[in-house]
PDB file of C-alpha atoms in Angstrom:
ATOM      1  CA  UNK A   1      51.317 -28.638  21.709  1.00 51.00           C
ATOM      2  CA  UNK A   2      48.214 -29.063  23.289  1.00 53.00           C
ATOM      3  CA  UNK A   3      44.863 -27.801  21.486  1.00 60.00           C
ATOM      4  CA  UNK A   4      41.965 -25.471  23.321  1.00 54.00           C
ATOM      5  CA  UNK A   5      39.866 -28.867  22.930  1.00 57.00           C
ATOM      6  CA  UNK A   6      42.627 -31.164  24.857  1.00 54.00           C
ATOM      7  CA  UNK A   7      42.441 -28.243  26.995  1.00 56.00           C
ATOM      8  CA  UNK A   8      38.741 -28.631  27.639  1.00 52.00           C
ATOM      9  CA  UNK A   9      38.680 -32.102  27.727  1.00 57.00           C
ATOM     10  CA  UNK A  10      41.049 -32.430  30.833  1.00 56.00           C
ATOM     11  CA  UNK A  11      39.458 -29.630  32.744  1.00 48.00           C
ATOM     12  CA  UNK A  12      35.709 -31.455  32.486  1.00 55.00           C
ATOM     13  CA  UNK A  13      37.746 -34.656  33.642  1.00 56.00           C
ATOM     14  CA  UNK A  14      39.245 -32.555  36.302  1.00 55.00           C
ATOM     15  CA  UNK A  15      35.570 -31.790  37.364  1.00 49.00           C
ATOM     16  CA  UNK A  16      34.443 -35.053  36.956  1.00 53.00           C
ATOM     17  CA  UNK A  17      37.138 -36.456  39.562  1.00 53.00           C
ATOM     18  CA  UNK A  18      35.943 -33.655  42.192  1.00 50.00           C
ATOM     19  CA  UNK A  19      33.070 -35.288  42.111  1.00 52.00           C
ATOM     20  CA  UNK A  20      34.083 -39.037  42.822  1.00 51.00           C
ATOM     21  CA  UNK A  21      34.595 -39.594  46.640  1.00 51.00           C
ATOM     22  CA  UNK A  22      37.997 -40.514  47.601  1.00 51.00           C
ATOM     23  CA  UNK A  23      38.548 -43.757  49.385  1.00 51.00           C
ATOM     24  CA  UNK A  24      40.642 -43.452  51.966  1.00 52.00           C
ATOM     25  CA  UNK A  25      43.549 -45.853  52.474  1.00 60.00           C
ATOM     26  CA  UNK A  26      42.671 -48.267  55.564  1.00 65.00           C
ATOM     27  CA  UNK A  27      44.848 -47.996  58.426  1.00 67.00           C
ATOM     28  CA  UNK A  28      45.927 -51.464  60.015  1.00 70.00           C
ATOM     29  CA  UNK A  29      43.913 -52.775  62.863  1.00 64.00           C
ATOM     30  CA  UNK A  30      46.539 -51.702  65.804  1.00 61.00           C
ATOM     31  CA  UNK A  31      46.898 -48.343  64.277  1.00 69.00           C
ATOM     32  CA  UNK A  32      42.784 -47.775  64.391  1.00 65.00           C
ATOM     33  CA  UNK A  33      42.826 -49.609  67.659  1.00 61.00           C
ATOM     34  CA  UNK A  34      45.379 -46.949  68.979  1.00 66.00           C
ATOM     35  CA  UNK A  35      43.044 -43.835  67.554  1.00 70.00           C
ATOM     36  CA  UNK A  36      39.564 -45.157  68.927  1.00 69.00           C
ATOM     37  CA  UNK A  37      40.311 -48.026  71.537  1.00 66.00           C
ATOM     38  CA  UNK A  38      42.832 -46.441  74.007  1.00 72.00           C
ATOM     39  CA  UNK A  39      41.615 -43.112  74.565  1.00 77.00           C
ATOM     40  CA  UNK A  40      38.395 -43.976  75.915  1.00 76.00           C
ATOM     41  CA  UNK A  41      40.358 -46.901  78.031  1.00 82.00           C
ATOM     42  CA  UNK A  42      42.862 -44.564  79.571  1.00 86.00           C
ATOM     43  CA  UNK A  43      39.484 -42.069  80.079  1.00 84.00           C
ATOM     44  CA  UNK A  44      38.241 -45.338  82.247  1.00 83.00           C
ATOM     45  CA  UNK A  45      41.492 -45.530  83.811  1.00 86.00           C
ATOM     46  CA  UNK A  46      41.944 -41.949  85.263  1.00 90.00           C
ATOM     47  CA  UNK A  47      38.004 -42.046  86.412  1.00 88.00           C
ATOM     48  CA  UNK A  48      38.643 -45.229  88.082  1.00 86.00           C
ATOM     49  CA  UNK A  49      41.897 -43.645  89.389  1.00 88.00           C
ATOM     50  CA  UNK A  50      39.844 -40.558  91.252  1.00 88.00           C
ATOM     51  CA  UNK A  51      37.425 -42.557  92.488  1.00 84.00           C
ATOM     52  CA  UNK A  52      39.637 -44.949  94.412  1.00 85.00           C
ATOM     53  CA  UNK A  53      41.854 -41.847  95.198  1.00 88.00           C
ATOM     54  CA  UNK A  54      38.532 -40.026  96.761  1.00 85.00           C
ATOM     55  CA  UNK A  55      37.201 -42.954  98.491  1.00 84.00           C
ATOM     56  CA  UNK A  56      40.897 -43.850 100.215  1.00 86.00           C
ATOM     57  CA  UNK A  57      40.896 -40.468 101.185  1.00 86.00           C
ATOM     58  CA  UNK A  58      37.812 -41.073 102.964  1.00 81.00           C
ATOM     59  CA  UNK A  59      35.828 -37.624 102.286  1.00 83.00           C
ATOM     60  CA  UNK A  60      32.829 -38.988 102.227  1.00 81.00           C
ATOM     61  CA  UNK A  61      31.279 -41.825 104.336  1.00 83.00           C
ATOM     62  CA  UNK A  62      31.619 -44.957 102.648  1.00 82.00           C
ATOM     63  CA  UNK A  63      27.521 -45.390 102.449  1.00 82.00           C
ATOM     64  CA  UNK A  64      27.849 -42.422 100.031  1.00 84.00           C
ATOM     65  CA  UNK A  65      30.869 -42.876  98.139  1.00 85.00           C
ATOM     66  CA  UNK A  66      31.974 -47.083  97.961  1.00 88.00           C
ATOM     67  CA  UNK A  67      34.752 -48.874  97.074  1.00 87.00           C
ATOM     68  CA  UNK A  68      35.181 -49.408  93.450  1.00 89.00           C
ATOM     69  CA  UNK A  69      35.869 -52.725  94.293  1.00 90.00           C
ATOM     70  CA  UNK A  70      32.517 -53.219  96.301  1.00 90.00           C
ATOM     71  CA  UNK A  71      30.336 -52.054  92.870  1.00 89.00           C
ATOM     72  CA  UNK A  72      32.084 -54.528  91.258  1.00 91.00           C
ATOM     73  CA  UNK A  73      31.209 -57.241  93.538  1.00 92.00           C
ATOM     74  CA  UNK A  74      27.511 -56.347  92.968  1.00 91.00           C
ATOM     75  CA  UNK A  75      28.205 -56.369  89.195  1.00 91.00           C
ATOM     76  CA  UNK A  76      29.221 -59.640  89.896  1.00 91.00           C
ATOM     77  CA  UNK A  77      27.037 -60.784  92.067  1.00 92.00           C
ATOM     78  CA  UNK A  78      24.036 -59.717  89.282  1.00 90.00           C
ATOM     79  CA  UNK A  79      25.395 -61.135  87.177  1.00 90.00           C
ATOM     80  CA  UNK A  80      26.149 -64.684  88.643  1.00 91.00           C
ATOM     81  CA  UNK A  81      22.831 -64.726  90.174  1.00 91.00           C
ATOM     82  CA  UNK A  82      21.301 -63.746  86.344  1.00 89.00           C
ATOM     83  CA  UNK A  83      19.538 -60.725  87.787  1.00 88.00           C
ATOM     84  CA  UNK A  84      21.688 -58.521  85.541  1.00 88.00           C
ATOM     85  CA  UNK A  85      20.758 -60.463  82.529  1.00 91.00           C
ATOM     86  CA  UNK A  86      16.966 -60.398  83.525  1.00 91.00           C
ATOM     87  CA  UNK A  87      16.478 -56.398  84.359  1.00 91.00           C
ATOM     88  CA  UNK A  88      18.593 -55.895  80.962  1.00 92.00           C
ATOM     89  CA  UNK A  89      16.362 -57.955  78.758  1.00 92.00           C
ATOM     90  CA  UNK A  90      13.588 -56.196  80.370  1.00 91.00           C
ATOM     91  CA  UNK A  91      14.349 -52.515  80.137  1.00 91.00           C
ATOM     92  CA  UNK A  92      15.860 -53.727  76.688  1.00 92.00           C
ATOM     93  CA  UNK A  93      12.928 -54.898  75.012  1.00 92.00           C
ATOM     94  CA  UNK A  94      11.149 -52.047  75.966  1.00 92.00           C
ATOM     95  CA  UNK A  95      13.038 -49.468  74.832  1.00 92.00           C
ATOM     96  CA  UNK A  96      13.199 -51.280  71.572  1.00 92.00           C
ATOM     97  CA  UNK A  97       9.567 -51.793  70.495  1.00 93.00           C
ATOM     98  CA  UNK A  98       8.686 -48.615  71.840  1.00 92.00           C
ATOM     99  CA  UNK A  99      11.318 -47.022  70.140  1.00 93.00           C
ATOM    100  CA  UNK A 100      10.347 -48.777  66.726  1.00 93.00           C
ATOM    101  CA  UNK A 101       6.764 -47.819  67.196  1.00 94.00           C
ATOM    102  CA  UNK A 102       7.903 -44.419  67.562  1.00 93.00           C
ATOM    103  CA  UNK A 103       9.876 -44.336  64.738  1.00 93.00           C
ATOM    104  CA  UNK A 104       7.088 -45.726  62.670  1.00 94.00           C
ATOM    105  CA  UNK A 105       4.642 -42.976  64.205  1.00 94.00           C
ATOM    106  CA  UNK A 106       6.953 -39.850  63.867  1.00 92.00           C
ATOM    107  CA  UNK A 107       8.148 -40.674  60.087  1.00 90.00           C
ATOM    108  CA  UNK A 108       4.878 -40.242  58.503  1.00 90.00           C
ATOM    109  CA  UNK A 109       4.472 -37.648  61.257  1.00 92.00           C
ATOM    110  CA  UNK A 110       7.320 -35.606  60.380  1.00 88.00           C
ATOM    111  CA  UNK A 111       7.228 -35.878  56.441  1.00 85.00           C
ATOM    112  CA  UNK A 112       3.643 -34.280  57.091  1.00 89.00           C
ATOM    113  CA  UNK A 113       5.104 -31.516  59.139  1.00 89.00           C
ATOM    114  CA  UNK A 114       7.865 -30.301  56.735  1.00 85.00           C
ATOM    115  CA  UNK A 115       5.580 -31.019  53.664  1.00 82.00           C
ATOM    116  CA  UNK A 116       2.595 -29.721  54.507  1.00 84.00           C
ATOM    117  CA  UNK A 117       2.170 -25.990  55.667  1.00 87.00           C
ATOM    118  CA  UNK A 118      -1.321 -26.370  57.109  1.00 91.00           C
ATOM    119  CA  UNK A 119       0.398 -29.193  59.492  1.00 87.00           C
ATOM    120  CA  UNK A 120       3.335 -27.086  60.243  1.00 87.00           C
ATOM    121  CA  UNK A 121       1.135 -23.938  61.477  1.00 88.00           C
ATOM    122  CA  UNK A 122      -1.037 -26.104  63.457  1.00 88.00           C
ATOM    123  CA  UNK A 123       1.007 -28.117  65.472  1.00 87.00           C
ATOM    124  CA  UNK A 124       5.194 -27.783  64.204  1.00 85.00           C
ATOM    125  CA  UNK A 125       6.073 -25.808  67.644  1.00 87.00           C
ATOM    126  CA  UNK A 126       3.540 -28.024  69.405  1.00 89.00           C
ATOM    127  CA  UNK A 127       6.299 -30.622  68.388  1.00 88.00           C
ATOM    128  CA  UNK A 128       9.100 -28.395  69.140  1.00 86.00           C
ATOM    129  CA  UNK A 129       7.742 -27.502  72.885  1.00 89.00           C
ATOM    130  CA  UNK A 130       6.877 -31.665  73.769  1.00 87.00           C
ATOM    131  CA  UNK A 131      10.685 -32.055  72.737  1.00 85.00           C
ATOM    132  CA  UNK A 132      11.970 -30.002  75.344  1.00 87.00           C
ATOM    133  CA  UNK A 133       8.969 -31.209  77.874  1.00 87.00           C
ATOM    134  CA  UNK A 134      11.068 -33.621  80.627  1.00 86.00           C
ATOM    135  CA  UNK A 135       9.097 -36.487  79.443  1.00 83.00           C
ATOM    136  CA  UNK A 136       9.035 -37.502  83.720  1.00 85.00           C
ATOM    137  CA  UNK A 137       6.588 -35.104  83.673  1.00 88.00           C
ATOM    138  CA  UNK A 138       4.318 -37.487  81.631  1.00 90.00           C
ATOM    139  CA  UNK A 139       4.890 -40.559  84.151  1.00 89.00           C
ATOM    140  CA  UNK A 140       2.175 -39.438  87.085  1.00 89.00           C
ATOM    141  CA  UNK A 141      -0.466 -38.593  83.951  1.00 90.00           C
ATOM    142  CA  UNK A 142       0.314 -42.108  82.517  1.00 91.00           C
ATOM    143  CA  UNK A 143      -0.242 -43.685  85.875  1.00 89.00           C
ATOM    144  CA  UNK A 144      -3.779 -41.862  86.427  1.00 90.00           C
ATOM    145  CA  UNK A 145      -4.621 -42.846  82.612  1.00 92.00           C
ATOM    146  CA  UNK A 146      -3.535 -46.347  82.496  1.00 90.00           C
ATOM    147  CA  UNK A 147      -2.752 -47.919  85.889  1.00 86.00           C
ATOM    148  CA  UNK A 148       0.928 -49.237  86.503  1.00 84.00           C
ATOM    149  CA  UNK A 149       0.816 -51.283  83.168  1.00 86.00           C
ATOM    150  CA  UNK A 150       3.140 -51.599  80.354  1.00 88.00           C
ATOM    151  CA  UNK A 151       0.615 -49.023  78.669  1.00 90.00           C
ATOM    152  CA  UNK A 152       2.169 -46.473  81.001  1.00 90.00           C
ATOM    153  CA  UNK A 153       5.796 -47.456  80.545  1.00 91.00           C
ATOM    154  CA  UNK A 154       5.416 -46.985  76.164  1.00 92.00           C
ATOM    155  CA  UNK A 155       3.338 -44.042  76.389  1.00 93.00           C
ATOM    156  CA  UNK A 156       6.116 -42.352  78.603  1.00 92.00           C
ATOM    157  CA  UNK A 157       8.482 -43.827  76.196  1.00 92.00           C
ATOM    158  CA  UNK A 158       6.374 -42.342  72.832  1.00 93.00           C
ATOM    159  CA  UNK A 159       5.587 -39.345  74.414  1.00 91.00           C
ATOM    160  CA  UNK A 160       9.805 -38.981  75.082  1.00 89.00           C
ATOM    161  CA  UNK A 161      10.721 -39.962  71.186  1.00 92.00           C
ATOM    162  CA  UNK A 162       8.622 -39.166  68.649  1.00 93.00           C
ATOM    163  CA  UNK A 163       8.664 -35.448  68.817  1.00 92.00           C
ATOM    164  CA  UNK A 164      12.603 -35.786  68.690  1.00 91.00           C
ATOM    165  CA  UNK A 165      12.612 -38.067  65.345  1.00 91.00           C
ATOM    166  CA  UNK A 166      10.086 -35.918  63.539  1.00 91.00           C
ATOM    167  CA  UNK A 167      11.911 -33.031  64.083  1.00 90.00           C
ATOM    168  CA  UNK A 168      14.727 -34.202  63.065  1.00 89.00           C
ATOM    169  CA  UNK A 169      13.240 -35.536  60.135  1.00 87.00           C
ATOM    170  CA  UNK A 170      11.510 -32.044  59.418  1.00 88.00           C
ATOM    171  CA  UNK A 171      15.478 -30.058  60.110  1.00 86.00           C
ATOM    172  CA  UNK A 172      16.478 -32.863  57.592  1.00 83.00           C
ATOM    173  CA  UNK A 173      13.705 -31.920  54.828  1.00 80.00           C
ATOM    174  CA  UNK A 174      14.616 -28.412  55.126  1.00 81.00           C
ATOM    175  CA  UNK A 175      17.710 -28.648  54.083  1.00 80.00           C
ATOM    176  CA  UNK A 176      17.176 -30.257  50.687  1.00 75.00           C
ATOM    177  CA  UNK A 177      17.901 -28.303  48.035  1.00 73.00           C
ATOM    178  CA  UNK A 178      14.292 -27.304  45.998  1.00 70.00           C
ATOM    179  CA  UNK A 179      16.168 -28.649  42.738  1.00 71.00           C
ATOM    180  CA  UNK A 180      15.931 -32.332  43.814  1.00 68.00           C
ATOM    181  CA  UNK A 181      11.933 -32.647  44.205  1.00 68.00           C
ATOM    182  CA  UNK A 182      11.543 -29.931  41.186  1.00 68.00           C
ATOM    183  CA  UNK A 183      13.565 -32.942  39.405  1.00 66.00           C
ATOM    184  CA  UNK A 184      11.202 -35.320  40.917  1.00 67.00           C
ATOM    185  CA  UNK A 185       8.088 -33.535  40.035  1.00 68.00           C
ATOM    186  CA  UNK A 186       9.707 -33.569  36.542  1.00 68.00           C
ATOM    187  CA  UNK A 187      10.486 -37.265  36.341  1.00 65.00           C
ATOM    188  CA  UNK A 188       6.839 -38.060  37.350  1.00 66.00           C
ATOM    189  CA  UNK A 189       6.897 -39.107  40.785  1.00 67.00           C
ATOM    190  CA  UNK A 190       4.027 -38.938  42.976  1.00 67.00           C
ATOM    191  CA  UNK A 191       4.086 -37.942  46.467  1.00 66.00           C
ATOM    192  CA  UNK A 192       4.616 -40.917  47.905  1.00 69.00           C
ATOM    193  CA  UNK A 193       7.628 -41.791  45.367  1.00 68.00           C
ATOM    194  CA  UNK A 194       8.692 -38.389  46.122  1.00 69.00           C
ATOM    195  CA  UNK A 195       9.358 -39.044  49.832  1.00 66.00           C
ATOM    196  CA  UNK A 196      10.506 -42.687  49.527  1.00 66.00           C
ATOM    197  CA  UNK A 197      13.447 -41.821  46.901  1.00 69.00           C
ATOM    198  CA  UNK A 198      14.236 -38.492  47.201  1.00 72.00           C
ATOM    199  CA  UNK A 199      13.156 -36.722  50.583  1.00 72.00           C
ATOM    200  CA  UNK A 200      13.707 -39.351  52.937  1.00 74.00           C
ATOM    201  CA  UNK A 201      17.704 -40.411  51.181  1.00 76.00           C
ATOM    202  CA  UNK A 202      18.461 -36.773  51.075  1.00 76.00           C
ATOM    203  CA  UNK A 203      17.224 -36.020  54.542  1.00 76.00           C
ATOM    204  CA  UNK A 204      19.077 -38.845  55.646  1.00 81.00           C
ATOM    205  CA  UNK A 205      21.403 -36.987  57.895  1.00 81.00           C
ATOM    206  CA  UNK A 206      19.225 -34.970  59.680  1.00 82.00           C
ATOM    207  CA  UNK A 207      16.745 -38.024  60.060  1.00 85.00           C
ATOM    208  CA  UNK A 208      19.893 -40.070  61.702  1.00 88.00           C
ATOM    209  CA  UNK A 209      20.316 -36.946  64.290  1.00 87.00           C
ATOM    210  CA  UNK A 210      16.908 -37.476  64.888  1.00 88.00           C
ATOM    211  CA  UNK A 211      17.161 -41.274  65.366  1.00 91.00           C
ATOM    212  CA  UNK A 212      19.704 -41.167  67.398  1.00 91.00           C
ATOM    213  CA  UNK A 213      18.309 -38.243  69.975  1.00 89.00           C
ATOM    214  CA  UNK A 214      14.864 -39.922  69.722  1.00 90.00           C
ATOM    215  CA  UNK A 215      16.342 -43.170  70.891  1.00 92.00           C
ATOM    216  CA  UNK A 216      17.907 -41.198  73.917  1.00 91.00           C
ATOM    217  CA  UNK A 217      14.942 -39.420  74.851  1.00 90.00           C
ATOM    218  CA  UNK A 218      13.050 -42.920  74.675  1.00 90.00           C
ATOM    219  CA  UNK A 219      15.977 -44.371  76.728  1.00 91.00           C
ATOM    220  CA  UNK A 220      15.534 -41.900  79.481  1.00 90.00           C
ATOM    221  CA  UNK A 221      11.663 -41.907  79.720  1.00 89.00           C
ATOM    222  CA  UNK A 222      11.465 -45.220  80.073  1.00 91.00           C
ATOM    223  CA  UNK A 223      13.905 -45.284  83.006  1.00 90.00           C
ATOM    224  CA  UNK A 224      12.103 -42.778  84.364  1.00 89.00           C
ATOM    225  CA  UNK A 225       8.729 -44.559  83.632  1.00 89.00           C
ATOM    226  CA  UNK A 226       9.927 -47.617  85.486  1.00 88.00           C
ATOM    227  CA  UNK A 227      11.650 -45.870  88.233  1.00 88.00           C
ATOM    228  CA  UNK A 228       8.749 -44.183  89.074  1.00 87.00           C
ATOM    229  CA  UNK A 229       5.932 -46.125  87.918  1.00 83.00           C
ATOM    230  CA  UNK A 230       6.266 -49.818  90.034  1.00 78.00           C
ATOM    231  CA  UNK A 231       4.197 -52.977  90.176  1.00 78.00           C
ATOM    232  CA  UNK A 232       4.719 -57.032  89.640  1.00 77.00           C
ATOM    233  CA  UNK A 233       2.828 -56.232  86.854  1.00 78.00           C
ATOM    234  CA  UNK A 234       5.478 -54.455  85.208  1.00 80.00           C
ATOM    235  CA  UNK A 235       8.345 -56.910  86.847  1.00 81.00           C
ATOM    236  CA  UNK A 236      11.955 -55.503  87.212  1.00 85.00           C
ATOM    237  CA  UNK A 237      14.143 -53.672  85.124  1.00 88.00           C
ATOM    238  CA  UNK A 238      17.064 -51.401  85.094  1.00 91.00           C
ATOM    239  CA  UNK A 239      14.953 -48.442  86.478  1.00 89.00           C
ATOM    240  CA  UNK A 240      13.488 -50.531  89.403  1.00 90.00           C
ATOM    241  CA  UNK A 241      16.551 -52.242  89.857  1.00 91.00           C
ATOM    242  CA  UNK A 242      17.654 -48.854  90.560  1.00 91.00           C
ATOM    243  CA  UNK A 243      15.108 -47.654  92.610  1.00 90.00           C
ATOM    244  CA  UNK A 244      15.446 -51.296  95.086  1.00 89.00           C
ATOM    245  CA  UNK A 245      18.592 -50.267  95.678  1.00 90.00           C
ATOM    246  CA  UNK A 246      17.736 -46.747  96.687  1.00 88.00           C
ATOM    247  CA  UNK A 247      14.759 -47.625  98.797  1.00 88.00           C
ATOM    248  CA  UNK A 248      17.477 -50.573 100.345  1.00 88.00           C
ATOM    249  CA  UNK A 249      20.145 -47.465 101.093  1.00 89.00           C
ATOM    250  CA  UNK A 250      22.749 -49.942  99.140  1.00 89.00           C
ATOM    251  CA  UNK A 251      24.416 -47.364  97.122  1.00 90.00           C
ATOM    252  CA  UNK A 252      26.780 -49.971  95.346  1.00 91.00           C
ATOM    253  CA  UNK A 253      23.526 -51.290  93.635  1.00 92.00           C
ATOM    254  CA  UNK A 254      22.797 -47.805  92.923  1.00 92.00           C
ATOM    255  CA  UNK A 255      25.979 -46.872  91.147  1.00 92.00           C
ATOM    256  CA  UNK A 256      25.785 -50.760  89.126  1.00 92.00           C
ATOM    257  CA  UNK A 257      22.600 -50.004  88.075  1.00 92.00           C
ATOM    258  CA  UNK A 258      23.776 -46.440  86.704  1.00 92.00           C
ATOM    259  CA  UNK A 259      26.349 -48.505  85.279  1.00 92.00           C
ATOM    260  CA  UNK A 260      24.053 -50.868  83.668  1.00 92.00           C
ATOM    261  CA  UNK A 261      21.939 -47.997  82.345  1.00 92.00           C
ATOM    262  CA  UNK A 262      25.364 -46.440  80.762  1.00 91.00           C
ATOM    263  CA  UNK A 263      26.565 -49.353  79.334  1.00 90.00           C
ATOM    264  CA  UNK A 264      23.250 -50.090  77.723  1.00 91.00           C
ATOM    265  CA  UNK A 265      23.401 -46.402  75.827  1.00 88.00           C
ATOM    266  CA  UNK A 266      27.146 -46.530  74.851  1.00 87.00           C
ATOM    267  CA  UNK A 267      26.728 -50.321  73.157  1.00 88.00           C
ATOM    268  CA  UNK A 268      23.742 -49.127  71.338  1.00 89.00           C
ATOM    269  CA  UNK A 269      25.785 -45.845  69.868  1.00 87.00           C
ATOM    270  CA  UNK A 270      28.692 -48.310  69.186  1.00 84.00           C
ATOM    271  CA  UNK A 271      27.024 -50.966  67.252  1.00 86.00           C
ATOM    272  CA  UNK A 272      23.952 -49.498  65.509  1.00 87.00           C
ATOM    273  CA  UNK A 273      24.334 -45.701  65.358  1.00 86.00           C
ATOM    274  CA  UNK A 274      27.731 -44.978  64.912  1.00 86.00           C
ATOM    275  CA  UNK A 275      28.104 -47.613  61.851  1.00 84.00           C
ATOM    276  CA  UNK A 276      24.961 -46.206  60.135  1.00 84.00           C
ATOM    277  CA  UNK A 277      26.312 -42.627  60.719  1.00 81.00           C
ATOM    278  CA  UNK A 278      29.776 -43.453  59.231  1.00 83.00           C
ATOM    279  CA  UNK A 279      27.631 -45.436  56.255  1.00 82.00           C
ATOM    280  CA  UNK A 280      25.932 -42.017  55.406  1.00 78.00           C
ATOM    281  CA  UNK A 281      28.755 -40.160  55.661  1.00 75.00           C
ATOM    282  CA  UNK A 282      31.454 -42.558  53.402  1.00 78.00           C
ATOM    283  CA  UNK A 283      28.021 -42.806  50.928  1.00 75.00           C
ATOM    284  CA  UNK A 284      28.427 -39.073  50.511  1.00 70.00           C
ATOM    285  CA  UNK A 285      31.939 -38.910  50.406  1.00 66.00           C
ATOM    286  CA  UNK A 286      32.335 -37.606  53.854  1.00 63.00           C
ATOM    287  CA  UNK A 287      35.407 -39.571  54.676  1.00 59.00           C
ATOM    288  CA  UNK A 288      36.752 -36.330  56.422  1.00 52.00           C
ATOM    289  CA  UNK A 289      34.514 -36.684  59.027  1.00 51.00           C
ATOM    290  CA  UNK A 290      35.024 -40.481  60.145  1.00 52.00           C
TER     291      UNK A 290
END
């Protein structure tokens, strides 16, 4: 017969297991494959479908709506020729150390914000309204400011992603629960231990949100930036490849560059953000969510 302290004992173990994450059994390759490869192929396959079935039933003139087949050949063509590899490393390497700079600028930024409440009265919805400000709108005020140089194309770009990652950084720190820097305080840390090991891991997911929309918003300013803002200073990337093909009237470089542009933001979601999202989420034993 089991005692009151046997009891006891296997409820607190009870407890103790609610607390363990669960890993989840891995499903085979082919099984995964079928959950996350095939509906975004068979997606492909019916857009591909509508768009030959709209341009064979010849609704719109053929300079407005091509042949799939035709925006492949300039895919091709691009490519062969190395211009596709030459806009992307362009447009690519701008959007990355802008976006890095911004990260380093709005992190400080943003811990200031949600920590200190002179900060937030002065200039939290100053954040909040550059957010939602198209950041186009900053392109013509570069120009005047800094000519049509690269200074223009990462201010546009800074000005597009920084108010998005402090934010989210600041929605993050909000939603720590006041026990964890009380503990902190306790413990001894100092500010600056405070928000390297305990704000900063526990804002983690709101701080990833904010990643990932900041690197959007610095995605689209900067094709806006170089759409807009042209020179041989500046050379060519993906937004003046777009904007050739406009001024040219060839509207199957103008869908391959859209292309281009879209396959740049889906790899970057597959191979960086979505692993570091599903690394946060299995650390906190979020396996529901994956």
């Amino acid at each position: 017969m089991a005692t009151p302290s046997d009891t006891l004992d296997k409820v607190g173990a009870g407890l103790d297991a609610l607390d363990v994450p669960v890993e989840a059994q891995k499903p085979p390759f082919w099984r995964r494959f079928l959950k996350t490869g095939v509906p975004p192929i068979i997606a492909f396959a019916l857009l591909l479908g509508v768009w030959q079935a709209l341009w064979a039933s010849a609704i719109l003139p053929e300079f407005r709506l091509p042949a799939p087949v035709n925006v492949w050949n300039e895919l091709v063509r691009s490519v062969s020729t190395g211009e596709a590899f030459g806009v992307l490393w362009t447009s690519l390497s701008r959007a990355v150390f802008g976006f890095v700079a911004a990260v380093l600028i709005a992190t400080p930024l943003g811990l200031l914000v949600a920590k200190v409440r002179v900060v937030r009265a002065a200039i939290g919805s100053l954040l909040t309204g550059l957010q939602s400000l198209p950041s186009v709108a900053w392109v013509p005020a570069a120009i005047l400011w800094f000519g049509a140089t690269p200074a223009t194309i990462y201010f546009v770009v800074l000005m597009g992603s920084v108010p998005s990652i402090a934010n989210g950084l600041v929605a993050g720190i909000d939603q720590i629960p006041p026990l964890l820097p009380r503990v902190g305080r306790a413990l001894g840390a100092g500010r600056l231990a405070s928000a390297r090991h305990i704000l900063l891991p526990a804002a983690l997911p709101g701080y990833l949100a904010g990643l990932k929309q900041g690197w959007a918003f610095s995605w689209r300013s900067l094709m806006a930036a170089e759409i807009i803002a042209t020179s041989p200073q500046l050379g060519t990337g993906l937004g003046q490849y777009l904007h050739n093909g406009s001024s040219l009237n060839d509207i199957n470089m103008v869908i391959a560059a859209i292309f281009l542009i879209l396959l740049v933001g889906i790899g970057i979601e597959l191979l960086l953000f979505r692993p570091l999202e599903r690394a946060v989420l299995r650390a906190r034993g979020l396996t529901g969510a994956l």
